[in-house]
mmCIF file of C-alpha atoms and ligand atoms in Angstrom:
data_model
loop_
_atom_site.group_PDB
_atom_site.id
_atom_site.type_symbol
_atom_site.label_atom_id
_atom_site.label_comp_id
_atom_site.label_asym_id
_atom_site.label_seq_id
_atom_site.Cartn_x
_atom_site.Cartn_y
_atom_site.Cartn_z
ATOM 1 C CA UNK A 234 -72.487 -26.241 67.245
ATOM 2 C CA UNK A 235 -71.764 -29.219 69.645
ATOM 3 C CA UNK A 236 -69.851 -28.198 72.656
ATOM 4 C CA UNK A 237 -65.960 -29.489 73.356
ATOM 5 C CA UNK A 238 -66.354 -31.617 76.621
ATOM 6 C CA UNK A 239 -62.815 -33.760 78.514
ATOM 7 C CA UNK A 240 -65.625 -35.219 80.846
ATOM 8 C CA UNK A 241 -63.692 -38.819 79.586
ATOM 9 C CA UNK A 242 -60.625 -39.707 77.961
ATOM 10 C CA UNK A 243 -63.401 -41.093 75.445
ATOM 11 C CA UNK A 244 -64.742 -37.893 74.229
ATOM 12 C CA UNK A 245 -60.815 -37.537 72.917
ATOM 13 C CA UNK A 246 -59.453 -38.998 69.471
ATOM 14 C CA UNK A 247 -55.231 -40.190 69.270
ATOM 15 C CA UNK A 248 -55.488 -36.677 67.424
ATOM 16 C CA UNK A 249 -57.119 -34.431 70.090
ATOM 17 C CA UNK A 250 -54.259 -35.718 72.681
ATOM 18 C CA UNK A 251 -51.784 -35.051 70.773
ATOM 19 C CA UNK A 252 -52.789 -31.578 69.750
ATOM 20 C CA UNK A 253 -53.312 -31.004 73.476
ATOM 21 C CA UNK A 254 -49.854 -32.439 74.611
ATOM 22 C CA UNK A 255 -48.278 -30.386 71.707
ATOM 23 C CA UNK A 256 -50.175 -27.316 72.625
ATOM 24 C CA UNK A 257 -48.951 -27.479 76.434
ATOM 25 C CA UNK A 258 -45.761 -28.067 75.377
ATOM 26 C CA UNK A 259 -46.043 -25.182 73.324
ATOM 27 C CA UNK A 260 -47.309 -22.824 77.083
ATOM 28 C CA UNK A 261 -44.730 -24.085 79.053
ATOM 29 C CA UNK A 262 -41.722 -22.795 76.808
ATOM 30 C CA UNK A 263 -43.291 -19.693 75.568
ATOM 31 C CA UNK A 264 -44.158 -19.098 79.302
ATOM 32 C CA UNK A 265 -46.407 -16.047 78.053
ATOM 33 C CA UNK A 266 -49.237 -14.469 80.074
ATOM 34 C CA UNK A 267 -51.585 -13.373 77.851
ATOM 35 C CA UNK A 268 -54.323 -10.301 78.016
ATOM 36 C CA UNK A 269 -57.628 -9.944 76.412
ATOM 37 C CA UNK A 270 -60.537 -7.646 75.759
ATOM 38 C CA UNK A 271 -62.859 -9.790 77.022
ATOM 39 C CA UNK A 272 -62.327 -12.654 79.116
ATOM 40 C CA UNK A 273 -64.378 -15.789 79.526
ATOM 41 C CA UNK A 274 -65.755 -16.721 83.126
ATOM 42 C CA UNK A 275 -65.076 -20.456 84.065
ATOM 43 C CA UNK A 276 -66.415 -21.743 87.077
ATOM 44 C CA UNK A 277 -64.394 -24.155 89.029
ATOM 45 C CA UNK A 278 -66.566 -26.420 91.499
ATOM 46 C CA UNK A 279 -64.320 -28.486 93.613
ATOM 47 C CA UNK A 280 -66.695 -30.574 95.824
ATOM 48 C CA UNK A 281 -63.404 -32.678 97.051
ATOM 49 C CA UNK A 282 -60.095 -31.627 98.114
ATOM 50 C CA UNK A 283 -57.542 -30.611 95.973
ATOM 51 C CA UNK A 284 -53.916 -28.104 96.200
ATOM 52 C CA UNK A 285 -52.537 -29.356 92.621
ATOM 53 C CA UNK A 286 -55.646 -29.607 90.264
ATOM 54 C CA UNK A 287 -57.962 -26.529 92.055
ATOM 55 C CA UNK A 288 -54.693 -24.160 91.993
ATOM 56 C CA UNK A 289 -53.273 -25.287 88.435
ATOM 57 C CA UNK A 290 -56.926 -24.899 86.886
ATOM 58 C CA UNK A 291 -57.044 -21.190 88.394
ATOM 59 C CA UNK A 292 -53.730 -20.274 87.449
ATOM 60 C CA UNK A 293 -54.159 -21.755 84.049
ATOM 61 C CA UNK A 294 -57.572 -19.408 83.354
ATOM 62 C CA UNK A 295 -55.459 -16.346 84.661
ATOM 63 C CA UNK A 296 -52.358 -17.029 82.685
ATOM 64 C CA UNK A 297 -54.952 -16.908 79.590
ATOM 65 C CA UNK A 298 -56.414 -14.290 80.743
ATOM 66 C CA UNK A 299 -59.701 -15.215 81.395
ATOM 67 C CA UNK A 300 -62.174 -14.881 85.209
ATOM 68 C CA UNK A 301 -61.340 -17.555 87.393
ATOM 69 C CA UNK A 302 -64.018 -18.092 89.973
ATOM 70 C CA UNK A 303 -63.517 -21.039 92.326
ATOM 71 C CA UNK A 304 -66.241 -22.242 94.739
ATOM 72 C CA UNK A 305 -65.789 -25.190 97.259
ATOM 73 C CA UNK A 306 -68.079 -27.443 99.416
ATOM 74 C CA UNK A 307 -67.759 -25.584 102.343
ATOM 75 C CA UNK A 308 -68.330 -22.323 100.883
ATOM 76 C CA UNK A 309 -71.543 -23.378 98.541
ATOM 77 C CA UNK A 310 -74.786 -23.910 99.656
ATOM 78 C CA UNK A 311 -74.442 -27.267 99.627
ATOM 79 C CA UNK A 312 -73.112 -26.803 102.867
ATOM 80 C CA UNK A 313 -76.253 -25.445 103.951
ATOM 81 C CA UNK A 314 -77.980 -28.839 102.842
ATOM 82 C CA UNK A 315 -79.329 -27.346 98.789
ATOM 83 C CA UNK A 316 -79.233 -30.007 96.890
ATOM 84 C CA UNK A 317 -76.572 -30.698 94.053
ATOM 85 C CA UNK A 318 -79.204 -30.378 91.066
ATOM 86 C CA UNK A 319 -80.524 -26.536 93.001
ATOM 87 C CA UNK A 320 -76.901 -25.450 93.088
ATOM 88 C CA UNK A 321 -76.041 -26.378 89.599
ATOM 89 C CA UNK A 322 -78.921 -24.563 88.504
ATOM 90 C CA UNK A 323 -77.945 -21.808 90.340
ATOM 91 C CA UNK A 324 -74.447 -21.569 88.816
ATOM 92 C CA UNK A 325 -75.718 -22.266 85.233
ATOM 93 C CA UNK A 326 -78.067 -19.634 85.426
ATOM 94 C CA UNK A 327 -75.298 -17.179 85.467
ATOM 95 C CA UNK A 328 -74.106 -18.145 82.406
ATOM 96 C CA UNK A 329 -70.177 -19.658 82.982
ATOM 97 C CA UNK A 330 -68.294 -20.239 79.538
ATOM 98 C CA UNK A 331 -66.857 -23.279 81.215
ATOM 99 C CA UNK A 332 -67.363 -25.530 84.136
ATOM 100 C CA UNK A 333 -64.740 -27.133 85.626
ATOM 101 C CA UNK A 334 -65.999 -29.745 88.001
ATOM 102 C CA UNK A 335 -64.687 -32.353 91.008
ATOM 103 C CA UNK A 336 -67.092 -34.611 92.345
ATOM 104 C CA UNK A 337 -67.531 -37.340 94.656
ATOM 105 C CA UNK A 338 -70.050 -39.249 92.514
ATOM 106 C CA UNK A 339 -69.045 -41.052 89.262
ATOM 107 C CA UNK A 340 -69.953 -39.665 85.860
ATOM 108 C CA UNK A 341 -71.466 -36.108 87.512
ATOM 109 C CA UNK A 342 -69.763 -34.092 84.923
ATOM 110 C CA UNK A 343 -70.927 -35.917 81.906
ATOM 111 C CA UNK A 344 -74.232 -35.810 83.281
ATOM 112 C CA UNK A 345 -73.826 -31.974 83.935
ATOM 113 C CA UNK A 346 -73.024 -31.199 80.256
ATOM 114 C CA UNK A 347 -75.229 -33.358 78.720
ATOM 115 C CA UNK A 348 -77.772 -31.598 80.872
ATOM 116 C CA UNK A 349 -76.801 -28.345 80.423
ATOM 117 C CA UNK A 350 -74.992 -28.500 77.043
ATOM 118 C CA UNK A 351 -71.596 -25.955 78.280
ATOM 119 C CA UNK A 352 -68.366 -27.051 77.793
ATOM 120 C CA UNK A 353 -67.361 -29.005 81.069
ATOM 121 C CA UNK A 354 -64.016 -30.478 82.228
ATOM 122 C CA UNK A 355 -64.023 -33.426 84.529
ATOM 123 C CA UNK A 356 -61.381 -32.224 87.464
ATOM 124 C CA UNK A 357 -61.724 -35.846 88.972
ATOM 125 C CA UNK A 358 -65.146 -37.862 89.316
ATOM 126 C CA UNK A 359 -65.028 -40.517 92.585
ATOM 127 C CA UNK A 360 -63.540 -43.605 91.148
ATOM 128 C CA UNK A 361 -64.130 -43.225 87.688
ATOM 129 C CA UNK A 362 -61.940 -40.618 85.971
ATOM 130 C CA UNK A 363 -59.283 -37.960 85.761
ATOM 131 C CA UNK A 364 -58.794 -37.040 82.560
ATOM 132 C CA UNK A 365 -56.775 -33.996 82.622
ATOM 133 C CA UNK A 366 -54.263 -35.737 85.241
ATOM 134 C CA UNK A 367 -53.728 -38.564 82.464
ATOM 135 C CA UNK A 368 -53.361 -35.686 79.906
ATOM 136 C CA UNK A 369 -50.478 -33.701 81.946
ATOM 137 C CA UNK A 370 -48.963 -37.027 82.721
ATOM 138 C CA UNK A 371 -48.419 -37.673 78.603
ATOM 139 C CA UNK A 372 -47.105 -34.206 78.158
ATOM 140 C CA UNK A 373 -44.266 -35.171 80.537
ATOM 141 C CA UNK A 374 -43.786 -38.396 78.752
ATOM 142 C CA UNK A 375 -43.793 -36.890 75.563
ATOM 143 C CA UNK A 376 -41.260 -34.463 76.478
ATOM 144 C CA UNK A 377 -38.761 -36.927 77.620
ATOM 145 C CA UNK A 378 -39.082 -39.483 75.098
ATOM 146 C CA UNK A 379 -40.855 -37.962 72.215
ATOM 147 C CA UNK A 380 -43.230 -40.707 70.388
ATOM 148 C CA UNK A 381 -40.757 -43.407 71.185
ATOM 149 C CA UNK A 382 -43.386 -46.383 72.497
ATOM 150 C CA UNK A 383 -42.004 -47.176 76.020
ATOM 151 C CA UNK A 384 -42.578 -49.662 78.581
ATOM 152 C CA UNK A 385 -44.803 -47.991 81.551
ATOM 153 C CA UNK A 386 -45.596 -49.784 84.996
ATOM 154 C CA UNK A 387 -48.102 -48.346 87.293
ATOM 155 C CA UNK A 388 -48.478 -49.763 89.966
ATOM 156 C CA UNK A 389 -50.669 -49.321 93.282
ATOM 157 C CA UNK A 390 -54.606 -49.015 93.970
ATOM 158 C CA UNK A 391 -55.530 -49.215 90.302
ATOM 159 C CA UNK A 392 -59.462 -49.967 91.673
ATOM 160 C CA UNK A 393 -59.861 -47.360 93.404
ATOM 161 C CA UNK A 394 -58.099 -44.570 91.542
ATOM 162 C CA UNK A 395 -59.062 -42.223 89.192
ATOM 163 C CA UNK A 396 -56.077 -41.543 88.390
ATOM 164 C CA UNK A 397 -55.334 -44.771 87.109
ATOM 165 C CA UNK A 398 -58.253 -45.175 84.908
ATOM 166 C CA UNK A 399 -57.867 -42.581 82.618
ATOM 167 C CA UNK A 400 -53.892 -42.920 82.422
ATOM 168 C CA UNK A 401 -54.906 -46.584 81.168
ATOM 169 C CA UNK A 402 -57.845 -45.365 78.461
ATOM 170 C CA UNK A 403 -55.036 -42.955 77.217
ATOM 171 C CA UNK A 404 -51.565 -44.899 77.241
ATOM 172 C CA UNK A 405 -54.151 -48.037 75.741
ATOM 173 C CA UNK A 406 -55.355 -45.209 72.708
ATOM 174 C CA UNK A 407 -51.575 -44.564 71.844
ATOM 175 C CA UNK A 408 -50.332 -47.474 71.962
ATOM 176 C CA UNK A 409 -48.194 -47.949 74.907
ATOM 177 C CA UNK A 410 -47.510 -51.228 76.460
ATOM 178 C CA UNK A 411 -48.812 -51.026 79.929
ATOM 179 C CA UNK A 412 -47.511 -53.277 83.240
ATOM 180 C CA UNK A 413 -50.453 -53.238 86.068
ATOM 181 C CA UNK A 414 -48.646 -54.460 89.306
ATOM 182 C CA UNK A 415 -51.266 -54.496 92.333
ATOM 183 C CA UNK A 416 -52.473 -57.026 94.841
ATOM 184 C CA UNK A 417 -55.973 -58.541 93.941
ATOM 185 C CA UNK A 418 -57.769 -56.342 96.555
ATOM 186 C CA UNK A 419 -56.816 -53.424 94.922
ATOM 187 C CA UNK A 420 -57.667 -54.478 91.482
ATOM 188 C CA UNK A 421 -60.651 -54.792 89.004
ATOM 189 C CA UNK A 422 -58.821 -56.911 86.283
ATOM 190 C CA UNK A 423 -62.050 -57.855 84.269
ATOM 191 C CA UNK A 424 -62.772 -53.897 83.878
ATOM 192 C CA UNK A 425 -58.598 -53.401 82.692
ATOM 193 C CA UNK A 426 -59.360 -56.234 80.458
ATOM 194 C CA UNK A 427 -62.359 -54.803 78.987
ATOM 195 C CA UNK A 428 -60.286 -50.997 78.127
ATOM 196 C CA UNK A 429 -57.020 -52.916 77.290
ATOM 197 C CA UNK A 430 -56.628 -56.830 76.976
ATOM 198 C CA UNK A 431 -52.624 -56.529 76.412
ATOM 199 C CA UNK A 432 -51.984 -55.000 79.963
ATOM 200 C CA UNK A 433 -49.253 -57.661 81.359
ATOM 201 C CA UNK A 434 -50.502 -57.493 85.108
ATOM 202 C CA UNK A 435 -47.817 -58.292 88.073
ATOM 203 C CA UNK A 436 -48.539 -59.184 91.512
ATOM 204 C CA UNK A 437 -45.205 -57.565 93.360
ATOM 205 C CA UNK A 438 -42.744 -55.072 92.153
ATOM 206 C CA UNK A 439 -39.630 -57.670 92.224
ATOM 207 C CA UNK A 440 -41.512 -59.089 88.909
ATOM 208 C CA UNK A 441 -41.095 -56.751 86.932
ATOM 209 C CA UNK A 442 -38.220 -55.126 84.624
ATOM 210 C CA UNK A 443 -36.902 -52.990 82.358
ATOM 211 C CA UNK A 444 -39.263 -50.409 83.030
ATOM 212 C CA UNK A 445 -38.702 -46.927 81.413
ATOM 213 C CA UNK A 446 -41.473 -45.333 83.749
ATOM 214 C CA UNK A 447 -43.027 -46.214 87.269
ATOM 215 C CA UNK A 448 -46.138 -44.382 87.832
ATOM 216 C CA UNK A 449 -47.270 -45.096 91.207
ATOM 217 C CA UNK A 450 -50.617 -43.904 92.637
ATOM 218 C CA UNK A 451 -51.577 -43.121 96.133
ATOM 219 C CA UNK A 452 -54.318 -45.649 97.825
ATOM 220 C CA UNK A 453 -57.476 -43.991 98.062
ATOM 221 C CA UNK A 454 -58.257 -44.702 101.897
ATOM 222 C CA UNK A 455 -61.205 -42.229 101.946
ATOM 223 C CA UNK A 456 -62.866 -44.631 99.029
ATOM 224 C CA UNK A 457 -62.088 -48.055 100.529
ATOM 225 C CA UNK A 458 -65.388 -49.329 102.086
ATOM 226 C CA UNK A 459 -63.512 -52.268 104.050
ATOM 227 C CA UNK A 460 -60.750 -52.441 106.180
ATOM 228 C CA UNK A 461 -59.134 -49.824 104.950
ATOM 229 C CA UNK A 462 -56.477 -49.570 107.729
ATOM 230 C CA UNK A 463 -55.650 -53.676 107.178
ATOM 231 C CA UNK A 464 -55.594 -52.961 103.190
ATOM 232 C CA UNK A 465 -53.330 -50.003 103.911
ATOM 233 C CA UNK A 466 -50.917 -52.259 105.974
ATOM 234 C CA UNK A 467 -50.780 -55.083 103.641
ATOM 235 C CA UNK A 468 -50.119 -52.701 100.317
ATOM 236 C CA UNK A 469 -47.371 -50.800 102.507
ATOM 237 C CA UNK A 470 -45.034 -53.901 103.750
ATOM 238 C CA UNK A 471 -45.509 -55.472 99.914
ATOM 239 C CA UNK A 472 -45.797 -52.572 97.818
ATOM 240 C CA UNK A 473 -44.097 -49.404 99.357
ATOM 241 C CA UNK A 474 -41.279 -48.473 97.057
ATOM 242 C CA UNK A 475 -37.692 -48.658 97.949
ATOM 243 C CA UNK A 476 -34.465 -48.032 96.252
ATOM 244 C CA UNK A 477 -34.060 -51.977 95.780
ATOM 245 C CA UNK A 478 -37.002 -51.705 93.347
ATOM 246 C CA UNK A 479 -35.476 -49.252 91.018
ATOM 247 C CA UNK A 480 -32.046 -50.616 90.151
ATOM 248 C CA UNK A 481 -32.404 -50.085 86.308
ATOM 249 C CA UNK A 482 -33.297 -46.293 87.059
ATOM 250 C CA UNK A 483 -37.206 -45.863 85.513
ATOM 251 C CA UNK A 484 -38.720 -42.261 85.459
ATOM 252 C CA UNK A 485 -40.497 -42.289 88.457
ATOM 253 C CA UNK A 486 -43.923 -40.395 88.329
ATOM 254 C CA UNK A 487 -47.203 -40.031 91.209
ATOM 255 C CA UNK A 488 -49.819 -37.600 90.696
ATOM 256 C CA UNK A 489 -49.858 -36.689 94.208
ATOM 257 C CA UNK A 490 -50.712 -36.104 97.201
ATOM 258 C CA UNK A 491 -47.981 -38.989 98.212
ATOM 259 C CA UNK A 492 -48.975 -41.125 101.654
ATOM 260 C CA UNK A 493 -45.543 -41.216 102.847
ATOM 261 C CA UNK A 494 -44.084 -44.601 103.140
ATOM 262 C CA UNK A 495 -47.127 -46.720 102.370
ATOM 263 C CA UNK A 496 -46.392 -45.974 98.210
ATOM 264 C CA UNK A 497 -42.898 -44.455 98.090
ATOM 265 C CA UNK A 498 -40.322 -44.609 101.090
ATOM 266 C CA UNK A 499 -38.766 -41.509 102.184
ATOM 267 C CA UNK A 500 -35.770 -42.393 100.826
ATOM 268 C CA UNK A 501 -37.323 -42.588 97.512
ATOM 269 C CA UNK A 502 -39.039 -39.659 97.251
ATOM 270 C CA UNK A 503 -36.465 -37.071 98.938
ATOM 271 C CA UNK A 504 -33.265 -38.472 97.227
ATOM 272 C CA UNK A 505 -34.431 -40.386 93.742
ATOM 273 C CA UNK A 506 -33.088 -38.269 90.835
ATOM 274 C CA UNK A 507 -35.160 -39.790 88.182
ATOM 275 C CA UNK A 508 -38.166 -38.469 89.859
ATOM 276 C CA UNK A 509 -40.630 -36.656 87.965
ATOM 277 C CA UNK A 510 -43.335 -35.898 90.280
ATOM 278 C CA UNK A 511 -42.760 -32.116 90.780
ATOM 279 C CA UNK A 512 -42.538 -32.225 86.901
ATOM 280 C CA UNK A 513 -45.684 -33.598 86.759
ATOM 281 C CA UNK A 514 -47.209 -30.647 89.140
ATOM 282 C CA UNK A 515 -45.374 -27.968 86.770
ATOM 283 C CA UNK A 516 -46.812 -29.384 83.742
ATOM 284 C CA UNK A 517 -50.457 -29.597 85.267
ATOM 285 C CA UNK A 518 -50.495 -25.395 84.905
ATOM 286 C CA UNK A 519 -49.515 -25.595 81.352
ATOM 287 C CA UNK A 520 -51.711 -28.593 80.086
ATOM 288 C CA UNK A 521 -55.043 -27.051 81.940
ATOM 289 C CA UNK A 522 -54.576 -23.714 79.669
ATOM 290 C CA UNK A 523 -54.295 -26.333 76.526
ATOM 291 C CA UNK A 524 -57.404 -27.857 77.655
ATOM 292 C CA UNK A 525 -58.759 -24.598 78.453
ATOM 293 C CA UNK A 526 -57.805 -23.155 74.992
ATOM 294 C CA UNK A 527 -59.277 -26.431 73.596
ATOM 295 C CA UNK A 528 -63.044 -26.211 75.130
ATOM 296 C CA UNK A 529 -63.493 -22.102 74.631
ATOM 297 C CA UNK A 530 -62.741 -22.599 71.086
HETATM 298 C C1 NCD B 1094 -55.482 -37.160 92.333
HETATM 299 C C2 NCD B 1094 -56.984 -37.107 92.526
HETATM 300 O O1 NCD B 1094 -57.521 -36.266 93.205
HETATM 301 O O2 NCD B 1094 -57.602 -37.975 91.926
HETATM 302 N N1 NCD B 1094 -54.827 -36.013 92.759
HETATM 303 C C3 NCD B 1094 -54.594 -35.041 91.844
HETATM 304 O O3 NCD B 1094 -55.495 -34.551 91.219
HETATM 305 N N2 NCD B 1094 -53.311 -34.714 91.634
HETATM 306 C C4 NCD B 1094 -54.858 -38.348 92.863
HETATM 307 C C5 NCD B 1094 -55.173 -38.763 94.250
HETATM 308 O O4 NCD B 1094 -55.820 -38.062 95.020
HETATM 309 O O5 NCD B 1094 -54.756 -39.844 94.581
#
């Protein structure tokens, strides 16, 4: 039997996501905590920091009632200089019925479970993809406006972010029309292009309209190889977002952790009602027990 993998949006059909979404959906009312006779153990390697995605991922595994075991940088032997292919050894040889990686190095969890053929979730890989952010980020859609094909801006460090990526392979696979508004440094067009060559792409927030979400995304300072503190100060007096931006009252969603007034002013983010962001954080518990429920079966 080939093993279920979310290393990629990619290794999901239209149907998979939507099954997933629905199947989220489905945790989050029931809100049900569930016991069994015997539990799976997933591993959760987080080799980059995390509060939402780490915690959610634990919770979700309890809530199903399965062993959550989390390890971290600091507390793995990595730490201790073993190298990443020794430690993965290490923790396959005990067998997990799930890995759950975060990594600093694109593609590392495909790589892992083609290796070592166990189900694997990709919890973030450097630049390249977040898979189960982009599938939480749906299930709020979809609960708001159903299938109902909106209009969806996002809008910030699309190069850089993982974040980003995925959100585009998945909102490109259903159908959604998609607005890209970034500066030039802080986008790969010719890559968009090649997922997606609809994406309308905008070069300041004042250009675009009508929008019936605003996803913005936090710039990735710790990934920026260049003058990162010049890039920062540019995006923030062009791109931060104020109230002026938001006159026809989009959803506004950010996956979070939010830098403060370089993406979203304080005004924004403490008084906008249309935000969704701690929505988005609620809905990352019950999506990770979908995807959970998903790769055991
Ligand atoms: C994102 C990540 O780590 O890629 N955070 C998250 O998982 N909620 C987004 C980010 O760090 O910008």
């Amino acid at each position: 039997m080939v093993n279920k993998k979310i290393t990629s949006i990619d290794d999901l059909s239209a149907k998979d996501i939507q099954s997933i979404a629905e199947q989220a959906i489905k945790f989050k009312k029931s809100k049900k905590n569930y016991t069994r006779k015997v539990s799976k153990n997933i591993f959760n390697l987080f080799l980059e920091p995390s509060t939402r995605t780490t915690i959610s991922f634990e919770l979700a595994a309890r809530k199903l009632g399965h062993n959550s075991i989390n390890i971290n940088f600091e507390k793995s032997s990595l730490s201790k200089g073993e190298s990443f292919n020794d430690t993965m050894d290490t923790l396959i040889s005990m067998k997990p019925d799930a890995l759950i990686i975060r990594d600093k190095n694109n593609f590392s969890p495909r790589e892992i479970e083609k290796k070592n053929k166990i189900p694997v979730i990709n919890a973030g890989d450097g630049t390249n993809e977040h898979p189960t952010q982009a599938l939480l980020d749906y299930c709020v859609i979809k609960e708001i406006f159903k299938n109902k094909k909106i209009k969806i801006g996002i809008c910030g460090d699309i190069k850089h972010s993982r974040v980003a990526h995925s959100n585009i392979k998945l909102l490109s696979k259903l159908g959604y029309q998609i607005h890209i508004i970034a500066p030039s440094y802080f986008l790969d067009k010719g890559g968009i292009e090649k997922i997606n060559n609809k994406i309308i792409f905008h070069k300041s927030l004042n250009s675009v309209k009508n929008l019936d979400i605003l996803m913005m995304l936090r710039v990735q300072k710790e990934r920026i190889r260049k003058n990162a503190k010049n890039l920062m100060s540019s995006f923030k007096k062009n791109f931060c977002l104020q109230n002026k931006h938001l006159l026809n009252k989009p959803y506004l969603m950010h996956p979070g952790p939010v830098n403060r007034n370089i993406e979203i002013s304080d005004d924004v983010l403490n008084n906008y009602p249309n935000s969704l962001i701690l929505r988005q954080v609620e809905m990352g518990v019950y999506l990770r027990m979908a995807c959970l429920k998903y790769i055991l079966k």
